[in-house]
């Protein structure tokens, strides 16, 4: 979601900075456009970082026969990388 928000902010900022040629006395539209473009880039990069740091879980299951009793033994292991957000 943050990647899409970053793209939207960048596009709106580019429209304000480059496409609109309206003179508004109380606000500088190109400056607002550049600020929105910078915010869009920051939000896009933060979204990519969080996407790369998503928690991944590895589950392994082993089934074997116990040689002493002849019973079937099942062992499950679960591991996840240590990344606290």
mmCIF file with all atom_site columns, C-alpha atoms in Angstrom:
data_model
loop_
_atom_site.group_PDB
_atom_site.id
_atom_site.type_symbol
_atom_site.label_atom_id
_atom_site.label_alt_id
_atom_site.label_comp_id
_atom_site.label_asym_id
_atom_site.label_entity_id
_atom_site.label_seq_id
_atom_site.pdbx_PDB_ins_code
_atom_site.Cartn_x
_atom_site.Cartn_y
_atom_site.Cartn_z
_atom_site.occupancy
_atom_site.B_iso_or_equiv
_atom_site.pdbx_formal_charge
_atom_site.auth_seq_id
_atom_site.auth_comp_id
_atom_site.auth_asym_id
_atom_site.auth_atom_id
_atom_site.pdbx_PDB_model_num
ATOM 1  C CA . UNK A 1 1  ? 0.000  0.000   0.000   1.00 0.00 ? 1  UNK A CA 1
ATOM 2  C CA . UNK A 1 2  ? 2.809  2.423   0.790   1.00 0.00 ? 2  UNK A CA 1
ATOM 3  C CA . UNK A 1 3  ? 4.430  1.794   -2.585  1.00 0.00 ? 3  UNK A CA 1
ATOM 4  C CA . UNK A 1 4  ? 1.235  2.857   -4.325  1.00 0.00 ? 4  UNK A CA 1
ATOM 5  C CA . UNK A 1 5  ? 0.902  5.889   -2.060  1.00 0.00 ? 5  UNK A CA 1
ATOM 6  C CA . UNK A 1 6  ? 4.456  6.911   -2.913  1.00 0.00 ? 6  UNK A CA 1
ATOM 7  C CA . UNK A 1 7  ? 3.722  6.698   -6.626  1.00 0.00 ? 7  UNK A CA 1
ATOM 8  C CA . UNK A 1 8  ? 0.504  8.721   -6.236  1.00 0.00 ? 8  UNK A CA 1
ATOM 9  C CA . UNK A 1 9  ? 2.285  11.436  -4.239  1.00 0.00 ? 9  UNK A CA 1
ATOM 10 C CA . UNK A 1 10 ? 5.048  11.615  -6.826  1.00 0.00 ? 10 UNK A CA 1
ATOM 11 C CA . UNK A 1 11 ? 2.592  11.899  -9.727  1.00 0.00 ? 11 UNK A CA 1
ATOM 12 C CA . UNK A 1 12 ? 0.519  14.604  -8.029  1.00 0.00 ? 12 UNK A CA 1
ATOM 13 C CA . UNK A 1 13 ? 3.703  16.489  -7.191  1.00 0.00 ? 13 UNK A CA 1
ATOM 14 C CA . UNK A 1 14 ? 4.931  16.237  -10.781 1.00 0.00 ? 14 UNK A CA 1
ATOM 15 C CA . UNK A 1 15 ? 1.603  17.571  -12.062 1.00 0.00 ? 15 UNK A CA 1
ATOM 16 C CA . UNK A 1 16 ? 1.776  20.504  -9.661  1.00 0.00 ? 16 UNK A CA 1
ATOM 17 C CA . UNK A 1 17 ? 5.421  21.224  -10.446 1.00 0.00 ? 17 UNK A CA 1
ATOM 18 C CA . UNK A 1 18 ? 5.493  20.819  -14.218 1.00 0.00 ? 18 UNK A CA 1
ATOM 19 C CA . UNK A 1 19 ? 2.011  20.726  -15.750 1.00 0.00 ? 19 UNK A CA 1
ATOM 20 C CA . UNK A 1 20 ? 0.078  23.470  -14.012 1.00 0.00 ? 20 UNK A CA 1
ATOM 21 C CA . UNK A 1 21 ? 0.903  27.062  -14.899 1.00 0.00 ? 21 UNK A CA 1
ATOM 22 C CA . UNK A 1 22 ? -1.525 28.775  -12.537 1.00 0.00 ? 22 UNK A CA 1
ATOM 23 C CA . UNK A 1 23 ? -0.438 31.791  -10.522 1.00 0.00 ? 23 UNK A CA 1
ATOM 24 C CA . UNK A 1 24 ? -1.811 31.540  -7.001  1.00 0.00 ? 24 UNK A CA 1
ATOM 25 C CA . UNK A 1 25 ? -0.747 34.376  -4.721  1.00 0.00 ? 25 UNK A CA 1
ATOM 26 C CA . UNK A 1 26 ? -0.872 32.568  -1.401  1.00 0.00 ? 26 UNK A CA 1
ATOM 27 C CA . UNK A 1 27 ? 0.972  29.325  -2.338  1.00 0.00 ? 27 UNK A CA 1
ATOM 28 C CA . UNK A 1 28 ? 3.879  28.423  -4.593  1.00 0.00 ? 28 UNK A CA 1
ATOM 29 C CA . UNK A 1 29 ? 2.519  25.427  -6.545  1.00 0.00 ? 29 UNK A CA 1
ATOM 30 C CA . UNK A 1 30 ? 5.861  24.277  -8.023  1.00 0.00 ? 30 UNK A CA 1
ATOM 31 C CA . UNK A 1 31 ? 7.388  24.201  -4.523  1.00 0.00 ? 31 UNK A CA 1
ATOM 32 C CA . UNK A 1 32 ? 4.442  22.187  -3.197  1.00 0.00 ? 32 UNK A CA 1
ATOM 33 C CA . UNK A 1 33 ? 4.904  19.852  -6.177  1.00 0.00 ? 33 UNK A CA 1
ATOM 34 C CA . UNK A 1 34 ? 8.590  19.332  -5.400  1.00 0.00 ? 34 UNK A CA 1
ATOM 35 C CA . UNK A 1 35 ? 7.775  18.653  -1.741  1.00 0.00 ? 35 UNK A CA 1
ATOM 36 C CA . UNK A 1 36 ? 5.134  16.090  -2.723  1.00 0.00 ? 36 UNK A CA 1
ATOM 37 C CA . UNK A 1 37 ? 7.563  14.432  -5.149  1.00 0.00 ? 37 UNK A CA 1
ATOM 38 C CA . UNK A 1 38 ? 10.204 14.160  -2.415  1.00 0.00 ? 38 UNK A CA 1
ATOM 39 C CA . UNK A 1 39 ? 7.644  12.753  0.021   1.00 0.00 ? 39 UNK A CA 1
ATOM 40 C CA . UNK A 1 40 ? 6.544  10.250  -2.629  1.00 0.00 ? 40 UNK A CA 1
ATOM 41 C CA . UNK A 1 41 ? 10.115 9.035   -3.108  1.00 0.00 ? 41 UNK A CA 1
ATOM 42 C CA . UNK A 1 42 ? 10.593 8.648   0.659   1.00 0.00 ? 42 UNK A CA 1
ATOM 43 C CA . UNK A 1 43 ? 7.304  6.733   1.085   1.00 0.00 ? 43 UNK A CA 1
ATOM 44 C CA . UNK A 1 44 ? 8.175  4.505   -1.901  1.00 0.00 ? 44 UNK A CA 1
ATOM 45 C CA . UNK A 1 45 ? 11.611 3.639   -0.459  1.00 0.00 ? 45 UNK A CA 1
ATOM 46 C CA . UNK A 1 46 ? 10.164 2.965   3.019   1.00 0.00 ? 46 UNK A CA 1
ATOM 47 C CA . UNK A 1 47 ? 7.566  0.682   1.417   1.00 0.00 ? 47 UNK A CA 1
ATOM 48 C CA . UNK A 1 48 ? 10.287 -1.248  -0.410  1.00 0.00 ? 48 UNK A CA 1
ATOM 49 C CA . UNK A 1 49 ? 12.320 -1.634  2.787   1.00 0.00 ? 49 UNK A CA 1
ATOM 50 C CA . UNK A 1 50 ? 9.315  -2.996  4.686   1.00 0.00 ? 50 UNK A CA 1
ATOM 51 C CA . UNK A 1 51 ? 8.518  -5.323  1.793   1.00 0.00 ? 51 UNK A CA 1
ATOM 52 C CA . UNK A 1 52 ? 12.047 -6.751  1.882   1.00 0.00 ? 52 UNK A CA 1
ATOM 53 C CA . UNK A 1 53 ? 11.991 -7.152  5.671   1.00 0.00 ? 53 UNK A CA 1
ATOM 54 C CA . UNK A 1 54 ? 8.776  -9.158  5.716   1.00 0.00 ? 54 UNK A CA 1
ATOM 55 C CA . UNK A 1 55 ? 9.011  -12.095 8.088   1.00 0.00 ? 55 UNK A CA 1
ATOM 56 C CA . UNK A 1 56 ? 9.649  -15.429 6.427   1.00 0.00 ? 56 UNK A CA 1
ATOM 57 C CA . UNK A 1 57 ? 8.950  -18.700 8.210   1.00 0.00 ? 57 UNK A CA 1
ATOM 58 C CA . UNK A 1 58 ? 10.562 -22.014 7.379   1.00 0.00 ? 58 UNK A CA 1
ATOM 59 C CA . UNK A 1 59 ? 8.770  -25.160 8.537   1.00 0.00 ? 59 UNK A CA 1
ATOM 60 C CA . UNK A 1 60 ? 10.397 -28.587 8.349   1.00 0.00 ? 60 UNK A CA 1
ATOM 61 C CA . UNK A 1 61 ? 8.734  -31.890 9.187   1.00 0.00 ? 61 UNK A CA 1
ATOM 62 C CA . UNK A 1 62 ? 10.591 -35.201 9.649   1.00 0.00 ? 62 UNK A CA 1
ATOM 63 C CA . UNK A 1 63 ? 8.961  -38.581 10.062  1.00 0.00 ? 63 UNK A CA 1
ATOM 64 C CA . UNK A 1 64 ? 11.018 -41.571 11.125  1.00 0.00 ? 64 UNK A CA 1
ATOM 65 C CA . UNK A 1 65 ? 10.690 -44.904 12.916  1.00 0.00 ? 65 UNK A CA 1
ATOM 66 C CA . UNK A 1 66 ? 12.129 -45.289 16.403  1.00 0.00 ? 66 UNK A CA 1
ATOM 67 C CA . UNK A 1 67 ? 14.470 -48.309 16.256  1.00 0.00 ? 67 UNK A CA 1
ATOM 68 C CA . UNK A 1 68 ? 13.883 -49.358 19.890  1.00 0.00 ? 68 UNK A CA 1
ATOM 69 C CA . UNK A 1 69 ? 10.092 -49.326 20.045  1.00 0.00 ? 69 UNK A CA 1
ATOM 70 C CA . UNK A 1 70 ? 9.183  -49.428 16.352  1.00 0.00 ? 70 UNK A CA 1
ATOM 71 C CA . UNK A 1 71 ? 6.869  -46.418 16.743  1.00 0.00 ? 71 UNK A CA 1
ATOM 72 C CA . UNK A 1 72 ? 6.617  -43.674 14.170  1.00 0.00 ? 72 UNK A CA 1
ATOM 73 C CA . UNK A 1 73 ? 8.165  -40.431 15.395  1.00 0.00 ? 73 UNK A CA 1
ATOM 74 C CA . UNK A 1 74 ? 7.327  -37.060 13.868  1.00 0.00 ? 74 UNK A CA 1
ATOM 75 C CA . UNK A 1 75 ? 9.444  -33.994 14.544  1.00 0.00 ? 75 UNK A CA 1
ATOM 76 C CA . UNK A 1 76 ? 8.372  -30.491 13.472  1.00 0.00 ? 76 UNK A CA 1
ATOM 77 C CA . UNK A 1 77 ? 10.757 -27.524 13.373  1.00 0.00 ? 77 UNK A CA 1
ATOM 78 C CA . UNK A 1 78 ? 9.830  -23.930 12.749  1.00 0.00 ? 78 UNK A CA 1
ATOM 79 C CA . UNK A 1 79 ? 12.305 -21.103 12.360  1.00 0.00 ? 79 UNK A CA 1
ATOM 80 C CA . UNK A 1 80 ? 12.015 -17.425 11.481  1.00 0.00 ? 80 UNK A CA 1
ATOM 81 C CA . UNK A 1 81 ? 14.706 -14.789 11.063  1.00 0.00 ? 81 UNK A CA 1
ATOM 82 C CA . UNK A 1 82 ? 15.282 -12.405 13.963  1.00 0.00 ? 82 UNK A CA 1
ATOM 83 C CA . UNK A 1 83 ? 13.830 -9.186  12.623  1.00 0.00 ? 83 UNK A CA 1
ATOM 84 C CA . UNK A 1 84 ? 11.833 -7.110  15.036  1.00 0.00 ? 84 UNK A CA 1
ATOM 85 C CA . UNK A 1 85 ? 9.935  -4.230  13.552  1.00 0.00 ? 85 UNK A CA 1
#
